[in-house]
């Protein structure tokens, strides 16, 4: 999986100060689960309760927000985020401005999603 954090102009969008947002090259490569229960690793979710029922919309949104904000690894995106689901819930996600800008600059279709 190829990952983009800086834009084509070389300006990095930050997930938080000092941490570039990690963005997948294509939405199609995001093959994460669409149902069931997912447990995030501690590096992505520091809370003791790190399991998310993907059938519960609020839990799904909370999981996606955490993964998109906290990941520093392309592999996390590939195995935890589903491209079709991401497109469907994109406007509902509460993301840092830098994360949203990074994803929308790479995947222009998300702006209209």
PDB file of C-alpha atoms in Angstrom:
ATOM      1  CA  UNK A   1       0.000   0.000   0.000  1.00  0.00           C
ATOM      2  CA  UNK A   2       1.270   3.404  -0.865  1.00  0.00           C
ATOM      3  CA  UNK A   3       0.638   6.206   1.570  1.00  0.00           C
ATOM      4  CA  UNK A   4       0.577   9.921   1.036  1.00  0.00           C
ATOM      5  CA  UNK A   5       1.005  12.372   3.844  1.00  0.00           C
ATOM      6  CA  UNK A   6       2.283  15.439   2.016  1.00  0.00           C
ATOM      7  CA  UNK A   7       0.329  16.856  -0.852  1.00  0.00           C
ATOM      8  CA  UNK A   8       1.743  17.158  -4.348  1.00  0.00           C
ATOM      9  CA  UNK A   9       3.054  20.593  -3.373  1.00  0.00           C
ATOM     10  CA  UNK A  10       5.053  19.114  -0.514  1.00  0.00           C
ATOM     11  CA  UNK A  11       2.909  20.680   2.222  1.00  0.00           C
ATOM     12  CA  UNK A  12       1.943  18.154   4.879  1.00  0.00           C
ATOM     13  CA  UNK A  13      -1.477  18.233   6.476  1.00  0.00           C
ATOM     14  CA  UNK A  14      -1.204  17.499  10.167  1.00  0.00           C
ATOM     15  CA  UNK A  15      -3.405  15.175  12.198  1.00  0.00           C
ATOM     16  CA  UNK A  16      -2.021  17.051  15.200  1.00  0.00           C
ATOM     17  CA  UNK A  17       1.102  19.154  15.783  1.00  0.00           C
ATOM     18  CA  UNK A  18       4.124  17.226  14.581  1.00  0.00           C
ATOM     19  CA  UNK A  19       2.150  14.320  13.108  1.00  0.00           C
ATOM     20  CA  UNK A  20       1.327  14.237   9.388  1.00  0.00           C
ATOM     21  CA  UNK A  21      -2.017  12.742   8.431  1.00  0.00           C
ATOM     22  CA  UNK A  22      -1.677   9.349   6.752  1.00  0.00           C
ATOM     23  CA  UNK A  23      -3.748   8.940   3.590  1.00  0.00           C
ATOM     24  CA  UNK A  24      -4.264   5.861   1.414  1.00  0.00           C
ATOM     25  CA  UNK A  25      -3.468   6.192  -2.272  1.00  0.00           C
ATOM     26  CA  UNK A  26      -6.869   4.734  -3.262  1.00  0.00           C
ATOM     27  CA  UNK A  27     -10.125   4.080  -1.453  1.00  0.00           C
ATOM     28  CA  UNK A  28     -10.359   0.683  -3.160  1.00  0.00           C
ATOM     29  CA  UNK A  29      -7.376  -0.633  -1.200  1.00  0.00           C
ATOM     30  CA  UNK A  30      -9.145   0.032   2.097  1.00  0.00           C
ATOM     31  CA  UNK A  31     -10.456  -3.460   2.775  1.00  0.00           C
ATOM     32  CA  UNK A  32     -11.384  -3.236   6.432  1.00  0.00           C
ATOM     33  CA  UNK A  33     -14.371  -5.036   7.921  1.00  0.00           C
ATOM     34  CA  UNK A  34     -17.932  -3.870   7.380  1.00  0.00           C
ATOM     35  CA  UNK A  35     -19.557  -5.773  10.242  1.00  0.00           C
ATOM     36  CA  UNK A  36     -18.756  -7.452  13.500  1.00  0.00           C
ATOM     37  CA  UNK A  37     -16.696  -6.245  16.434  1.00  0.00           C
ATOM     38  CA  UNK A  38     -13.260  -4.693  15.961  1.00  0.00           C
ATOM     39  CA  UNK A  39     -10.665  -4.144  18.671  1.00  0.00           C
ATOM     40  CA  UNK A  40      -8.192  -1.358  18.037  1.00  0.00           C
ATOM     41  CA  UNK A  41      -4.592  -1.676  19.180  1.00  0.00           C
ATOM     42  CA  UNK A  42      -3.528   0.496  22.115  1.00  0.00           C
ATOM     43  CA  UNK A  43      -1.427   2.703  19.818  1.00  0.00           C
ATOM     44  CA  UNK A  44      -4.660   3.835  18.123  1.00  0.00           C
ATOM     45  CA  UNK A  45      -6.977   3.943  21.131  1.00  0.00           C
ATOM     46  CA  UNK A  46      -5.610   4.469  24.606  1.00  0.00           C
ATOM     47  CA  UNK A  47      -8.899   3.888  26.379  1.00  0.00           C
ATOM     48  CA  UNK A  48      -9.362   0.578  28.190  1.00  0.00           C
ATOM     49  CA  UNK A  49     -12.484  -0.024  26.075  1.00  0.00           C
ATOM     50  CA  UNK A  50     -11.132  -0.385  22.539  1.00  0.00           C
ATOM     51  CA  UNK A  51     -13.783  -2.588  20.949  1.00  0.00           C
ATOM     52  CA  UNK A  52     -16.311  -1.265  18.456  1.00  0.00           C
ATOM     53  CA  UNK A  53     -19.465  -2.889  17.122  1.00  0.00           C
ATOM     54  CA  UNK A  54     -19.578  -1.865  13.463  1.00  0.00           C
ATOM     55  CA  UNK A  55     -23.344  -2.460  13.430  1.00  0.00           C
ATOM     56  CA  UNK A  56     -23.744   0.523  15.755  1.00  0.00           C
ATOM     57  CA  UNK A  57     -23.352   3.706  13.682  1.00  0.00           C
ATOM     58  CA  UNK A  58     -22.004   5.783  16.573  1.00  0.00           C
ATOM     59  CA  UNK A  59     -19.380   3.167  17.405  1.00  0.00           C
ATOM     60  CA  UNK A  60     -18.388   2.862  13.738  1.00  0.00           C
ATOM     61  CA  UNK A  61     -17.933   6.638  13.475  1.00  0.00           C
ATOM     62  CA  UNK A  62     -15.917   6.759  16.708  1.00  0.00           C
ATOM     63  CA  UNK A  63     -13.639   3.963  15.493  1.00  0.00           C
ATOM     64  CA  UNK A  64     -13.056   5.594  12.080  1.00  0.00           C
ATOM     65  CA  UNK A  65     -12.337   8.952  13.708  1.00  0.00           C
ATOM     66  CA  UNK A  66      -9.736   7.381  15.984  1.00  0.00           C
ATOM     67  CA  UNK A  67      -8.025   5.399  13.244  1.00  0.00           C
ATOM     68  CA  UNK A  68      -7.890   8.314  10.788  1.00  0.00           C
ATOM     69  CA  UNK A  69      -6.611  10.694  13.457  1.00  0.00           C
ATOM     70  CA  UNK A  70      -4.135   8.459  15.270  1.00  0.00           C
ATOM     71  CA  UNK A  71      -2.579   6.163  12.682  1.00  0.00           C
ATOM     72  CA  UNK A  72       0.999   6.508  11.560  1.00  0.00           C
ATOM     73  CA  UNK A  73       0.855   3.267   9.561  1.00  0.00           C
ATOM     74  CA  UNK A  74      -0.663   2.626   6.159  1.00  0.00           C
ATOM     75  CA  UNK A  75      -1.431  -0.927   7.187  1.00  0.00           C
ATOM     76  CA  UNK A  76      -3.875   0.332   9.838  1.00  0.00           C
ATOM     77  CA  UNK A  77      -5.902   2.029   7.121  1.00  0.00           C
ATOM     78  CA  UNK A  78      -5.937  -1.056   4.909  1.00  0.00           C
ATOM     79  CA  UNK A  79      -7.090  -3.479   7.589  1.00  0.00           C
ATOM     80  CA  UNK A  80      -9.367  -1.272   9.711  1.00  0.00           C
ATOM     81  CA  UNK A  81     -11.060   1.133   7.286  1.00  0.00           C
ATOM     82  CA  UNK A  82     -13.402   0.079   4.504  1.00  0.00           C
ATOM     83  CA  UNK A  83     -13.335   2.366   1.458  1.00  0.00           C
ATOM     84  CA  UNK A  84     -17.050   2.140   0.660  1.00  0.00           C
ATOM     85  CA  UNK A  85     -18.006   2.664   4.276  1.00  0.00           C
ATOM     86  CA  UNK A  86     -15.620   5.606   4.561  1.00  0.00           C
ATOM     87  CA  UNK A  87     -17.232   7.272   1.569  1.00  0.00           C
ATOM     88  CA  UNK A  88     -20.714   6.674   3.031  1.00  0.00           C
ATOM     89  CA  UNK A  89     -19.915   8.164   6.469  1.00  0.00           C
ATOM     90  CA  UNK A  90     -17.325  10.793   5.465  1.00  0.00           C
ATOM     91  CA  UNK A  91     -19.498  13.864   6.182  1.00  0.00           C
ATOM     92  CA  UNK A  92     -20.514  12.462   9.576  1.00  0.00           C
ATOM     93  CA  UNK A  93     -16.944  12.088  10.845  1.00  0.00           C
ATOM     94  CA  UNK A  94     -15.587  14.592  13.349  1.00  0.00           C
ATOM     95  CA  UNK A  95     -11.990  14.920  12.160  1.00  0.00           C
ATOM     96  CA  UNK A  96      -9.193  17.402  12.721  1.00  0.00           C
ATOM     97  CA  UNK A  97      -9.028  19.919   9.874  1.00  0.00           C
ATOM     98  CA  UNK A  98      -5.647  18.589   8.720  1.00  0.00           C
ATOM     99  CA  UNK A  99      -6.914  15.019   8.425  1.00  0.00           C
ATOM    100  CA  UNK A 100      -9.990  16.084   6.471  1.00  0.00           C
ATOM    101  CA  UNK A 101      -7.919  18.325   4.160  1.00  0.00           C
ATOM    102  CA  UNK A 102      -5.344  15.600   3.526  1.00  0.00           C
ATOM    103  CA  UNK A 103      -7.972  13.024   2.583  1.00  0.00           C
ATOM    104  CA  UNK A 104     -10.063  15.399   0.495  1.00  0.00           C
ATOM    105  CA  UNK A 105      -7.040  16.714  -1.396  1.00  0.00           C
ATOM    106  CA  UNK A 106      -6.093  13.148  -2.364  1.00  0.00           C
ATOM    107  CA  UNK A 107      -9.650  11.811  -2.809  1.00  0.00           C
ATOM    108  CA  UNK A 108     -11.637  14.656  -4.323  1.00  0.00           C
ATOM    109  CA  UNK A 109     -14.784  12.510  -4.401  1.00  0.00           C
ATOM    110  CA  UNK A 110     -14.963  12.662  -0.600  1.00  0.00           C
ATOM    111  CA  UNK A 111     -15.733  16.387  -0.781  1.00  0.00           C
ATOM    112  CA  UNK A 112     -19.001  15.584  -2.519  1.00  0.00           C
ATOM    113  CA  UNK A 113     -19.761  12.480  -0.427  1.00  0.00           C
TER     114      UNK A 113
END
